[in-house]
Coordinates of C-alpha atoms in Angstrom, one line a residue:
Chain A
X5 CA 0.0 0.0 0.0
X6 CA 1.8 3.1 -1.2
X7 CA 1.8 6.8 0.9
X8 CA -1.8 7.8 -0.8
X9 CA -3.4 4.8 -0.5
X10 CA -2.5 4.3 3.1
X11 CA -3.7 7.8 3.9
X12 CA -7.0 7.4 2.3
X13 CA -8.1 4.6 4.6
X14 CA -6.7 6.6 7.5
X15 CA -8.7 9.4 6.6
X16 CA -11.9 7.7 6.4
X17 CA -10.7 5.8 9.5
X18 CA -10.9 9.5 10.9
X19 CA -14.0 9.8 9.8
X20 CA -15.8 6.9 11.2
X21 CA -14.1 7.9 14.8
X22 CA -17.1 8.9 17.1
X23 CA -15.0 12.0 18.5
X24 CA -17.3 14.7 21.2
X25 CA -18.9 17.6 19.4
X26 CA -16.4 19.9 21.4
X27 CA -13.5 17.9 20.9
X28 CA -14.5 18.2 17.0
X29 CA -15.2 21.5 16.8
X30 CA -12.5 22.6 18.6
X31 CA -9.8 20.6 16.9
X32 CA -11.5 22.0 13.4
X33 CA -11.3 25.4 14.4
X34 CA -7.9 25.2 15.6
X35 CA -6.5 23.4 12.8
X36 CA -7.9 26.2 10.5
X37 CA -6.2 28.8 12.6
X38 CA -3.1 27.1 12.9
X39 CA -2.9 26.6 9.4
X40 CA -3.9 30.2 8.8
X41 CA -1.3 31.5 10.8
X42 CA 1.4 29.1 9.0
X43 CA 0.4 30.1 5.4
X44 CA -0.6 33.8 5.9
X45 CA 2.4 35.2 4.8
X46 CA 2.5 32.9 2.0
X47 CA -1.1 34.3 0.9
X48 CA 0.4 38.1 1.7
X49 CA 3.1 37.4 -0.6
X50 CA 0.4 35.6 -3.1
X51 CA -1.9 38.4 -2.9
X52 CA 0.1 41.1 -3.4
X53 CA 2.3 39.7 -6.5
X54 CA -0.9 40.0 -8.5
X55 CA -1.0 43.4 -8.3
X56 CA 2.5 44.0 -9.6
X57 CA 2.8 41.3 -12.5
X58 CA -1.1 40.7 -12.8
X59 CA -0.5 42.4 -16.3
X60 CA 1.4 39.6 -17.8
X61 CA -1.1 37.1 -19.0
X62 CA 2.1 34.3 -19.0
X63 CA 3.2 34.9 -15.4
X64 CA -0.5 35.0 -14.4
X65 CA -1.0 31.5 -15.4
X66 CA 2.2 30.2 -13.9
X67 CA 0.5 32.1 -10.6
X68 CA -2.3 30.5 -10.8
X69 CA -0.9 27.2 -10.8
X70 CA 1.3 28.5 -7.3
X71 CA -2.0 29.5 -6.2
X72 CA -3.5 26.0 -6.5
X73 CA -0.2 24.4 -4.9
X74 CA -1.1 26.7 -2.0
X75 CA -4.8 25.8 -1.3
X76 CA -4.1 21.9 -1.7
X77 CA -0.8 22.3 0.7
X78 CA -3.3 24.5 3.0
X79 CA -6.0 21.5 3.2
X80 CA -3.1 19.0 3.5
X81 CA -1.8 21.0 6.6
X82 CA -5.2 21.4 7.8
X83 CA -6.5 18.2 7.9
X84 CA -3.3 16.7 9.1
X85 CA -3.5 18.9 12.5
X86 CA -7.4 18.5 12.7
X87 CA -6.1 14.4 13.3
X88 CA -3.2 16.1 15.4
X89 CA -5.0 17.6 17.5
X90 CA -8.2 15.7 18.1
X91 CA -5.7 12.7 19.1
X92 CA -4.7 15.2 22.0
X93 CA -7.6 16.1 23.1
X94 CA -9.1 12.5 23.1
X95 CA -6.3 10.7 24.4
X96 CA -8.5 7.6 25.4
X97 CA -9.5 6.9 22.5
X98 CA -8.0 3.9 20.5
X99 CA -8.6 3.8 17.5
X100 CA -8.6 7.7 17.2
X101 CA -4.7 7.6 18.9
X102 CA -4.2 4.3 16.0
X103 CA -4.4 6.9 13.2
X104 CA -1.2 8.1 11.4
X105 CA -1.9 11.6 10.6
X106 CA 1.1 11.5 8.6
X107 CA -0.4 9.7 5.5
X108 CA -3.9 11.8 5.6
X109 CA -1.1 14.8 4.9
X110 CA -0.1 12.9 2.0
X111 CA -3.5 11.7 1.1
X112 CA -5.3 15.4 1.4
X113 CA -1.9 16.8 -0.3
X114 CA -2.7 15.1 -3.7
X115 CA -6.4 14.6 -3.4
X116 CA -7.5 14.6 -7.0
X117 CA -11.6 15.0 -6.1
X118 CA -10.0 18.5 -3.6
X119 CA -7.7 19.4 -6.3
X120 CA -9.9 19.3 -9.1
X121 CA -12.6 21.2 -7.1
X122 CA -10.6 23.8 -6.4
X123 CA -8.7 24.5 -9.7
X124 CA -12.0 25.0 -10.9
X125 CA -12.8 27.2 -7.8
X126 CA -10.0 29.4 -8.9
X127 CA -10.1 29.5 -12.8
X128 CA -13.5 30.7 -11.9
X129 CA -12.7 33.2 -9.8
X130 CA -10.0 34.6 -12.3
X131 CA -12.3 34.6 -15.2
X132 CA -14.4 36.9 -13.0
X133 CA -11.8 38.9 -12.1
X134 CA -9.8 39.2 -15.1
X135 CA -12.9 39.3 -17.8
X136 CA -11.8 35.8 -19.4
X137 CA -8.7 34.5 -20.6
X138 CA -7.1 35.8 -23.7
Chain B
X27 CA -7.3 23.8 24.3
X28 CA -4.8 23.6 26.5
X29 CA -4.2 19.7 25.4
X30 CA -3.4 21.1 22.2
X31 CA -0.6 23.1 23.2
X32 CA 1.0 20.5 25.4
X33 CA 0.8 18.1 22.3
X34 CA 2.2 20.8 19.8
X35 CA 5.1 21.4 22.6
X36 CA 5.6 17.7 23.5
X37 CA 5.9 16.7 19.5
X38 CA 8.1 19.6 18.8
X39 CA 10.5 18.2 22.1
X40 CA 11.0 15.1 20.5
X41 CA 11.7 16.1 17.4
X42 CA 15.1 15.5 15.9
X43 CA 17.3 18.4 15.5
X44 CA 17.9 18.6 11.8
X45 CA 13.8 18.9 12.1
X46 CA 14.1 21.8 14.6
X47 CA 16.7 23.5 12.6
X48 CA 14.7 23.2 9.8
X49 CA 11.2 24.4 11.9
X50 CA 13.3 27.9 12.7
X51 CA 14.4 28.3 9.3
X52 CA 10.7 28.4 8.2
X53 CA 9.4 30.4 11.1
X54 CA 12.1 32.9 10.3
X55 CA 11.6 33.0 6.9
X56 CA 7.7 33.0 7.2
X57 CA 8.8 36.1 9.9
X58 CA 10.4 37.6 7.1
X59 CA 8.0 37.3 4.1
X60 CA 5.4 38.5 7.1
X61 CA 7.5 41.8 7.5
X62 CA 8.0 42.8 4.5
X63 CA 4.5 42.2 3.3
X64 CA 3.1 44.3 6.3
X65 CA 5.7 47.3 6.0
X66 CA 4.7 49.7 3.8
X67 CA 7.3 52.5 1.7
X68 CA 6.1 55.8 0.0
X69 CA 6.5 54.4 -3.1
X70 CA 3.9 54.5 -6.0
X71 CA 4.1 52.5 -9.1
X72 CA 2.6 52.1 -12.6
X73 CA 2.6 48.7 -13.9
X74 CA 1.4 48.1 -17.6
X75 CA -2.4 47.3 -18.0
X76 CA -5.1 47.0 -20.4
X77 CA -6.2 48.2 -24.2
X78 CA -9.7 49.4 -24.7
X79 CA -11.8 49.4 -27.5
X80 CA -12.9 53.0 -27.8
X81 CA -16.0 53.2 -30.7
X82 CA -19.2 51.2 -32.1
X83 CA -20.9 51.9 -34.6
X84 CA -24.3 50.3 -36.3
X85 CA -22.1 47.6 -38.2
X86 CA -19.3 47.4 -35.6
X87 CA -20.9 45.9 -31.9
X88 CA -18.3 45.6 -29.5
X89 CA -18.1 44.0 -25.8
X90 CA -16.6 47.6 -24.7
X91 CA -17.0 50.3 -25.8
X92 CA -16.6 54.7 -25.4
X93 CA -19.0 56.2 -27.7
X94 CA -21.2 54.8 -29.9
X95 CA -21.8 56.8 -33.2
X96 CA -25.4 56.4 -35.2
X97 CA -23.7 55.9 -38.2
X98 CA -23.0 52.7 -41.0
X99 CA -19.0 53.3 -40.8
X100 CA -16.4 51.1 -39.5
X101 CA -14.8 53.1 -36.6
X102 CA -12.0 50.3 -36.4
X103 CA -9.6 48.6 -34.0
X104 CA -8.5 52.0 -32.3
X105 CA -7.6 51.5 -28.9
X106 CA -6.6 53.3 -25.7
X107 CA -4.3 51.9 -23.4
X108 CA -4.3 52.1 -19.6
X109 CA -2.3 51.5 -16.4
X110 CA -2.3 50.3 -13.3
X111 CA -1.2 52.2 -10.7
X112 CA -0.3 51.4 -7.0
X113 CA 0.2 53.7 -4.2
X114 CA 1.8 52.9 -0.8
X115 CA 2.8 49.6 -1.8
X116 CA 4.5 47.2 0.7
X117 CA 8.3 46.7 1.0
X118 CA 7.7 43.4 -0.8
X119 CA 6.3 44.7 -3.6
X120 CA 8.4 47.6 -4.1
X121 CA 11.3 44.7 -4.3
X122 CA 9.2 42.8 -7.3
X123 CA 8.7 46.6 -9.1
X124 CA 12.5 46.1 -9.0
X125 CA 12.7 43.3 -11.1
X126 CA 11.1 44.5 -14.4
X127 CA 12.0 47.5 -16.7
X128 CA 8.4 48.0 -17.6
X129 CA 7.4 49.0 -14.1
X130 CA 7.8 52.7 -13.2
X131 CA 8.3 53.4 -9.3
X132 CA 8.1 57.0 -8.0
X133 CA 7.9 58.8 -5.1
X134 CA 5.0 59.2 -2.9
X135 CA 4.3 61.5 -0.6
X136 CA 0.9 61.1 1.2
X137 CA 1.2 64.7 2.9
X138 CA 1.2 66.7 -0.7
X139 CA 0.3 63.9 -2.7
X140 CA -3.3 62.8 -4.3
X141 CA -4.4 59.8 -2.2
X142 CA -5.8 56.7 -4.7
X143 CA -9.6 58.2 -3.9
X144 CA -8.3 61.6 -4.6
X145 CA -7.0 59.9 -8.1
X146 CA -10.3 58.2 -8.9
X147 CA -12.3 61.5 -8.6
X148 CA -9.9 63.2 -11.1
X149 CA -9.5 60.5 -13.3
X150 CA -13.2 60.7 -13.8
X151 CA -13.7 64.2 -14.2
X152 CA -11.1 63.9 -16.8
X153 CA -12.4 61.3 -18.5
X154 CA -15.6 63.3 -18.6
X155 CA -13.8 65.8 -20.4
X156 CA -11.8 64.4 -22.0
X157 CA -14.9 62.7 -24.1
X158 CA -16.0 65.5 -24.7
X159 CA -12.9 67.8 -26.2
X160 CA -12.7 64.0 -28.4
X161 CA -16.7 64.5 -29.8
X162 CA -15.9 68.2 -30.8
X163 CA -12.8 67.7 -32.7
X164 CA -13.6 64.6 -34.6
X165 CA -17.2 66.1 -35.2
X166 CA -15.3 69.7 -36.3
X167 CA -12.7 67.9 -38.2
X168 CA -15.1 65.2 -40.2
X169 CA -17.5 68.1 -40.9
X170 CA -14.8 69.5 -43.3
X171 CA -14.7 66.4 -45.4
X172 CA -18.8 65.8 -44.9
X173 CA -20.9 68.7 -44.2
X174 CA -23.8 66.5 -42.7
X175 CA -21.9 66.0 -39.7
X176 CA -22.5 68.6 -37.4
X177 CA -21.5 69.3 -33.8
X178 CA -23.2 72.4 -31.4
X179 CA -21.5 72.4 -27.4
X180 CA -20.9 75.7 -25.8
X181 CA -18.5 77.0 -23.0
X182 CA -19.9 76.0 -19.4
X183 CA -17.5 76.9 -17.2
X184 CA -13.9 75.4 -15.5
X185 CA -14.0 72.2 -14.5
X186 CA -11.9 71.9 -11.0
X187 CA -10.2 68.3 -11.5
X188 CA -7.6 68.5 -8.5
X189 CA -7.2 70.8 -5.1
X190 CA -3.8 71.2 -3.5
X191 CA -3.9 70.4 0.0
X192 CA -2.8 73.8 1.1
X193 CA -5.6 75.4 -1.1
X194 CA -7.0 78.5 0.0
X195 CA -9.6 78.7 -3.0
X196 CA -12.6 77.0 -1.2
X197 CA -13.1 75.2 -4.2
X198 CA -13.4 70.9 -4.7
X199 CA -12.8 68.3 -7.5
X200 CA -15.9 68.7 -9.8
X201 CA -16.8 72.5 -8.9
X202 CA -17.3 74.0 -12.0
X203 CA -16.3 78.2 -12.0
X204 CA -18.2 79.8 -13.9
X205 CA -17.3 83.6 -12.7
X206 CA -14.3 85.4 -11.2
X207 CA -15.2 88.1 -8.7
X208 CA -18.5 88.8 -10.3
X209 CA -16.9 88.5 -14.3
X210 CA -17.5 85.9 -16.7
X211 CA -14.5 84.6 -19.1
X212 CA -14.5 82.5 -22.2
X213 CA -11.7 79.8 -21.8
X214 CA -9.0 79.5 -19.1
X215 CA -6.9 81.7 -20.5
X216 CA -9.6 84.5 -20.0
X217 CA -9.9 83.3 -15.9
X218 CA -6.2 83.2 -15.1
X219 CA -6.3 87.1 -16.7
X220 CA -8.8 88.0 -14.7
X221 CA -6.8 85.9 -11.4
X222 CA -4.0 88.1 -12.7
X223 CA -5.1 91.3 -11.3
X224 CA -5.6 89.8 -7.9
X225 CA -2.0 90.0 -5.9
X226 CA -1.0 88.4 -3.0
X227 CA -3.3 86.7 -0.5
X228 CA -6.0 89.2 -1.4
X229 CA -9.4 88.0 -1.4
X230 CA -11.8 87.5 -4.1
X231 CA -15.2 85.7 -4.7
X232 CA -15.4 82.6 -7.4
X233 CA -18.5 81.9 -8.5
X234 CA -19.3 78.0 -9.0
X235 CA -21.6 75.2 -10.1
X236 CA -21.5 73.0 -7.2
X237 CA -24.1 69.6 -7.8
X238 CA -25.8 71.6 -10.3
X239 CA -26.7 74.8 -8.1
X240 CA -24.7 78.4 -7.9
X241 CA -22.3 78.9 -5.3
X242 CA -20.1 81.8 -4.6
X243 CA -17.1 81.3 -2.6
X244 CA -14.7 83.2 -0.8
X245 CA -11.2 82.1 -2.2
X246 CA -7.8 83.6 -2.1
X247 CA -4.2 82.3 -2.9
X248 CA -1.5 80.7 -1.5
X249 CA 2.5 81.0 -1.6
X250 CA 4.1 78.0 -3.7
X251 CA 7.5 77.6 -5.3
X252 CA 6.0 79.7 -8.5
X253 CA 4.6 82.4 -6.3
X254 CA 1.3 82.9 -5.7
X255 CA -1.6 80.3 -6.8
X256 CA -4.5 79.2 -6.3
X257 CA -3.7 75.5 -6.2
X258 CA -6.0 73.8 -8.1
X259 CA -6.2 71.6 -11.7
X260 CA -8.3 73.3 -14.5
X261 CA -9.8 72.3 -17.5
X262 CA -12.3 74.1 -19.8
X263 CA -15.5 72.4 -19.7
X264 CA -18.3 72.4 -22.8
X265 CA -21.3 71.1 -22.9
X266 CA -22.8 69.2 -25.9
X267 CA -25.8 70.1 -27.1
X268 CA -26.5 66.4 -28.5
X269 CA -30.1 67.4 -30.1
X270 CA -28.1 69.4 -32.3
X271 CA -25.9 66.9 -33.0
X272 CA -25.6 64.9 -36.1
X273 CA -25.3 61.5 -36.5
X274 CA -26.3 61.5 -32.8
X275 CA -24.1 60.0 -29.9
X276 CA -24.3 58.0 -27.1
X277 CA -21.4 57.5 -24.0
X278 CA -21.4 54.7 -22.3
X279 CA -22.4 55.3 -18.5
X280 CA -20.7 52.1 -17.2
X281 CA -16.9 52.8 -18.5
X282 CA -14.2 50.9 -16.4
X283 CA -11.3 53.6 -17.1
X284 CA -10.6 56.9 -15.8
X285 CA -8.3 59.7 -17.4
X286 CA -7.8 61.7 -20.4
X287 CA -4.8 59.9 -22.1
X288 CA -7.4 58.3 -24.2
X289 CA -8.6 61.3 -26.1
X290 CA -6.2 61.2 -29.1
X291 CA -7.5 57.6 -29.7
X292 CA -11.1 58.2 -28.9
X293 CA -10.9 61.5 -31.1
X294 CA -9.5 59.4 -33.8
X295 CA -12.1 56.3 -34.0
X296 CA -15.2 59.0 -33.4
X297 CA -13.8 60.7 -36.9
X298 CA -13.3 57.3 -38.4
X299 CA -16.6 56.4 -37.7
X300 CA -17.9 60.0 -39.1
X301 CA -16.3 59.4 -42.4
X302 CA -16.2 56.7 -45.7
X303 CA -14.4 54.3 -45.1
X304 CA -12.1 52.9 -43.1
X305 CA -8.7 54.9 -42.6
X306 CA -7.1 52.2 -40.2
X307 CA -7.3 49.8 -43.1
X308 CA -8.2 46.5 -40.4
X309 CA -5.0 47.6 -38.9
X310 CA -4.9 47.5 -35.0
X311 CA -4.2 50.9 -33.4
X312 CA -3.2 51.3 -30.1
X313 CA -1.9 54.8 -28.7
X314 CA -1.8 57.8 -26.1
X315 CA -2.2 61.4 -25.2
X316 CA -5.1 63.7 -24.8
X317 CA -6.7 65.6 -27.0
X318 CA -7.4 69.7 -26.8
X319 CA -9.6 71.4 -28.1
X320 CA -7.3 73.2 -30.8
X321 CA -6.7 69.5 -32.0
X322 CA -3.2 69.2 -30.7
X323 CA -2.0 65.8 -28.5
X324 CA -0.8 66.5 -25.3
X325 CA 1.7 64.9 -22.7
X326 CA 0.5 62.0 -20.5
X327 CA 2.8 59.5 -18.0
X328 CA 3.4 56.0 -17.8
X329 CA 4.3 55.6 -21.2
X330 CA 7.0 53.2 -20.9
X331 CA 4.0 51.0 -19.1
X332 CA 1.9 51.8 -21.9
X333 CA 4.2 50.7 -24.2
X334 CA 4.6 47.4 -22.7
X335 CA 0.9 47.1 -22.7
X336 CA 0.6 47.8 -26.7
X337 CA 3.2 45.4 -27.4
X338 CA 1.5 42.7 -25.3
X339 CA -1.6 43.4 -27.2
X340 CA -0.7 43.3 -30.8
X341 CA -0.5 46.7 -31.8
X342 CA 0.5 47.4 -35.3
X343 CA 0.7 51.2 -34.6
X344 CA 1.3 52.9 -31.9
X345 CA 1.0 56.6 -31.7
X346 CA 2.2 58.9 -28.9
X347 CA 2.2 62.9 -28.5
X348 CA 5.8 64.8 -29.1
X349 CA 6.0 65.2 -25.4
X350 CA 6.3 61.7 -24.5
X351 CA 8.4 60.7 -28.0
X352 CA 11.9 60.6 -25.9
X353 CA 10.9 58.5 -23.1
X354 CA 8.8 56.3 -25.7
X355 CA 11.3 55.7 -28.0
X356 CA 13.9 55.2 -25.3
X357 CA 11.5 52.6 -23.9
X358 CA 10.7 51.1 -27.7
X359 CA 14.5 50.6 -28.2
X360 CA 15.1 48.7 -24.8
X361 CA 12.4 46.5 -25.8
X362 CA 14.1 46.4 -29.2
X363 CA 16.7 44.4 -27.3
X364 CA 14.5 42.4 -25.8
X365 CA 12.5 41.0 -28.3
X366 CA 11.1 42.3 -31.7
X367 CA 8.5 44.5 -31.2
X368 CA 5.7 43.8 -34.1
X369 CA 4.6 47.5 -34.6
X370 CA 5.2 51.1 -35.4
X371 CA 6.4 54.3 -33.2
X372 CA 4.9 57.2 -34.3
X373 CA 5.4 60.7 -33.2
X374 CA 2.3 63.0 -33.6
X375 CA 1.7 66.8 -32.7
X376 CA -1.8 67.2 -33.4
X377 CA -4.8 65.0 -34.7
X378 CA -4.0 65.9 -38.0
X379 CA -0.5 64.4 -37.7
X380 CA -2.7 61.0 -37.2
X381 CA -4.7 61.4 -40.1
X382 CA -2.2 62.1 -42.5
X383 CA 0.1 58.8 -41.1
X384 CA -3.0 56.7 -41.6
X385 CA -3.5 57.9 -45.0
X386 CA -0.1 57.5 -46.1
X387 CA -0.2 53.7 -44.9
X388 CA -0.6 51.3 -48.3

């Protein structure tokens, strides 16, 4: 079983894990703000590129393609601290603590249902901005 | 919560040191791209933009366009060009402006300075105008070569496009001034006479159209490096009297630019679309400068960027006024050595410069 395969079934291991509403929420929220903090700069530096180089129809498809990097890498990170931290907070419970968060990283990181989603996500969002691609 | 922390601290104990090293060399550099993201310089910059189709006609529909002229002409592929500008930019991005030759950077200071609003509101006064100056000359000029065309506009007043900060004159962007101390005048040259005869800091009245009613204010001058002004960005405003205009008009009321650098071009499509045939023969013209009323091109900036721009969007001509020739054919040769650029630099002094080039083409 190879690195993506391995963290698909942990991943819908995750899922089937009867965690607490509190512990869920709370390890959702905090894996979102984690991985906020982590990749703000990142989406600083993202965001304010586009305003200098925007013009250049070539560079803005090579950023949009840095752009998409960026969200998968930013669901990889989030779901891998969502396990993280969840296993903390629930430290009794087996098959939760059984989980390698490590592979759902890998699993979310090339996630082609996520992936494809979200290219579309943003190619539709830069059509909107940028009045269609010439 | 607090079993979150503990297991962030615990896992980051354990971790091997070539891991930790690596952590800090992360969180520094993520420090770093933080800072100089957040930090901001008084920079501004121009960056190259976008072309704009400028006229439709009855056989020519376009997604965008200016004017559109009642009339069974081809107005052509003339095009203005725009740019983007960016003021108070970060530290960050003042470092990628760096990188390209095509990007101007100047000096911003937000205490004399216009502020990006401030830009917006005379960008669209002068776009206002500047569509206007555009109708009268091509209408004036086609009428000569077709007597059916026919344009009637009259003298309103002095637009206000800009106010100094320090400015005395009681006046704001879109005030038109209409008398001086009680005296009308028929063009800007006639006010700044009349401004003339008032020395110093002495006090005089203005009389304005403020949102469409009469104001009179109390204005006087300032001190500046060329003596004593008023501080403020004119422009002679007429109004069009489009029931007297023929073949009739109509401007589009949802226009995504702002300025007057467009008026050469817009002056030029409105007279191709007034007269036989089609004097850009399918060629795509891209260019800049305003147009006055006497018909010549004036100065604009960014033309370097604007360049950039025409050469990203296939221009086959590209025309620009004699006061921005130097820094466009400076720009034209750098890009020369950077790769071939597919059209023609041509130097105009007034709209008539234009026509004649475009005739002459084969």
């Amino acid at each position: 079983m190879n690195f993506w395969e391995k963290g698909k079934s942990e991943q819908r291991r995750f899922y089937n894990v009867k965690l607490g509403s509190k512990d869920s929420i709370i390890s959702s929220l905090f894996s979102l703000l984690i991985t906020g903090i982590v990749f703000l700069p990142l989406g600083l530096v993202l965001f304010q590129f586009i305003f200098i180089y925007g013009y250049n129809r070539t560079i803005l498809y090579i950023y949009l393609i840095f752009v998409w990097i960026g969200v998968l890498g930013f669901n990889a990170l989030m779901n891998y601290l969502a396990v993280r931290f969840a296993k903390a907070m629930d430290k009794n419970n087996n098959e939760l603590q059984s989980i390698d968060e490590k592979y759902i990283f890998y699993y979310q990181l090339f996630n082609p249902a996520f992936a494809f989603v979200a290219l579309a996500f943003i190619l539709f969002i830069a059509f909107l901005l940028t009045g269609g691609f010439r | 919560m607090k079993a979150i922390f503990l297991d962030l601290l615990s896992g980051f104990k354990k971790t091997r040191p070539l891991k930790k090293l690596l952590f800090f060399i992360l969180a520094i550099l993520n420090l770093f791209l933080l800072t100089i993201t957040l930090v901001k310089v008084d920079k501004q910059i121009l960056t190259p933009g976008d072309v704009n189709a400028t006229v439709a006609t009855n056989v020519e529909d376009k997604d965008y366009w200016v004017i559109r002229i009642q009339t069974d002409n081809e107005a052509g592929d003339v095009n203005t060009v725009g740019v983007y500008q960016h003021k108070r930019i970060s530290y960050f991005q003042y470092l990628l402006a760096k990188i390209s030759p095509w990007i101007g950077i100047y000096e911003y200071d937000p205490k004399t300075d216009l502020t990006s609003e401030e830009d917006v509101i005379r960008g669209t006064l002068q776009k206002d105008y500047s569509i206007e100056d555009a109708l009268i000359v091509a209408y004036r000029e086609a009428s000569k070569k077709n007597p059916a065309v026919h344009i009637e506009y009259t003298f309103q007043g002095l637009v206000v496009t800009a106010v100094d900060k320090t400015s005395e004159s009681g006046l704001i962007p879109g005030d038109i001034i209409t008398k001086i101390d009680g005296r009308t005048f028929e063009n800007a040259d006639g006010f700044r006479e009349i401004l003339a005869e008032f020395t110093g800091t002495q006090g005089f009245k203005l009389t304005v159209m403020r949102n469409k009613e009469e104001v009179v204010l109390d204005s006087k001058k300032i001190l500046t490096e060329d003596g004593y002004k008023l501080g403020i960005e004119i422009h002679e405003k007429m109004k069009i009297d489009a029931s007297k205009t023929k073949p009739t008009f109509e401007i589009n009321k949802n226009l995504n630019s702002i300025g007057s650098s467009g008026g050469a071009m817009m002056t030029l499509a409105i007279y191709n679309a007034l007269t036989e045939g089609d004097l850009t023969k399918g060629k795509v013209i891209i260019g800049t400068g305003t147009i006055n009323l006497d018909g010549s091109v004036g100065p604009i900036g960014g033309v370097t960027q604007k360049l950039a721009t025409a050469a990203m969007h296939g221009a086959d001509i590209f025309f620009v006024g004699e006061g921005n020739y130097q820094e466009a054919l400076s720009a034209y040769q750098d890009m020369k050595n950077l790769f071939k650029p597919d059209f023609q630099l041509i130097m105009v002094k007034n709209f008539s410069d234009i026509i004649s080039n475009l005739e002459a083409l084969s």
